[in-house]
C-alpha atoms as one frame of an Amber mdcrd trajectory, in Angstrom:
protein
 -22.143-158.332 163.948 -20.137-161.027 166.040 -17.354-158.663 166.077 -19.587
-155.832 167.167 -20.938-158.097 170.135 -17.400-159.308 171.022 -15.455-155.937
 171.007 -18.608-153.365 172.142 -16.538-150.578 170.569 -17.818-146.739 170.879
 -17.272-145.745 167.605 -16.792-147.475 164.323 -15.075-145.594 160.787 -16.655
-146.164 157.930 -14.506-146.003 154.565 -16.506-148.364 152.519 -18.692-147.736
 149.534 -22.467-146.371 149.616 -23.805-149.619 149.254 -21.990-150.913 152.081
 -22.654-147.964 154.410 -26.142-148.021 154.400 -26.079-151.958 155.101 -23.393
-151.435 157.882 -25.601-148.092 159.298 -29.034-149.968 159.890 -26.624-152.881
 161.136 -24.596-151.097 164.241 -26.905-148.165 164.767 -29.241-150.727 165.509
 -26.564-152.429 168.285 -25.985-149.080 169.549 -22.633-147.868 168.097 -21.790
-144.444 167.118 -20.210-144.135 163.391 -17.472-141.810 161.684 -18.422-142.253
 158.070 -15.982-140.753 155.639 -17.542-142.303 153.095 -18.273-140.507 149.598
 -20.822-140.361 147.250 -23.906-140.777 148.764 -27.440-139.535 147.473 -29.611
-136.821 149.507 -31.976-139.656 149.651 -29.310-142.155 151.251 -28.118-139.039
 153.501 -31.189-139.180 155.174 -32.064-143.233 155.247 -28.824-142.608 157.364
 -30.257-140.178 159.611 -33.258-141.573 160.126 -31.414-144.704 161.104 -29.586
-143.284 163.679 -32.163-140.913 165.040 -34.579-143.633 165.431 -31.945-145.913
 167.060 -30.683-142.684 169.170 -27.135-142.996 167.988 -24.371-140.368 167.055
 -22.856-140.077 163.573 -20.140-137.837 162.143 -20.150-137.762 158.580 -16.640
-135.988 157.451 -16.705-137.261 153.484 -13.145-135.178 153.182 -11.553-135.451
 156.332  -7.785-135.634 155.082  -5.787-132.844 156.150  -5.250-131.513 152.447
  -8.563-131.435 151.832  -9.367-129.093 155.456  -6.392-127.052 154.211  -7.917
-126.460 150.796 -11.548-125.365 152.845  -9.997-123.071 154.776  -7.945-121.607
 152.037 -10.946-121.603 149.646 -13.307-119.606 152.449 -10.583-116.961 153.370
 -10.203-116.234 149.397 -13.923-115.743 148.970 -13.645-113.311 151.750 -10.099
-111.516 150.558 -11.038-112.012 146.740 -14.344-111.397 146.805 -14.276-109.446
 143.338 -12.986-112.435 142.157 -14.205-115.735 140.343 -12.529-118.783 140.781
 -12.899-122.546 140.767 -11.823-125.682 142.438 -11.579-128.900 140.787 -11.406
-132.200 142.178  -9.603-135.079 140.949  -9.504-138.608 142.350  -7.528-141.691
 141.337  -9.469-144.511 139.249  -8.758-147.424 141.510 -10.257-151.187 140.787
 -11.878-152.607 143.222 -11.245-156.781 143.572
């Protein structure tokens, strides 16, 4: 938070785990920062704990879970083969890496 008071950004990203979101949600919507969460993982339940923190705090919030450029690439692709393929049934399987956290 003393960061937050010191710097007054616009926006903050959010990377972090669910857990940590939520905290760091109530926490800046409350001091009247906008968030990018790219977070993962979250619960419909937790999705809207996070709206309803930010729409009773009347802040903005982006949540882009897969906003690498592969992954935009791969939407796009997948939407213009339902339309072109539509005859067709296919599937899309996602893969992450299993990485430890310290």
């Amino acid at each position: 938070e003393e960061i937050i008071l010191k710097c007054r950004p616009d926006v903050i990203v959010d990377f972090s785990k669910p857990e940590a979101t939520l905290r760091n949600v109530d926490i800046i919507s409350k001091m009247k920062v906008n968030m990018v969460i790219g977070t993962t993982g979250f619960s419909e339940l937790e999705l809207k704990k996070i709206k309803k923190s930010t729409y009773i705090n009347n802040t903005g919030i982006v949540h882009a879970p897969n906003i690498t450029l592969g992954v935009n690439v791969l939407m796009i692709l997948s939407k213009l083969a339902s339309i072109l393929l539509n005859n067709y049934d296919f599937e899309i399987s996602e893969a992450h890496f299993n990485i430890i956290s310290s």
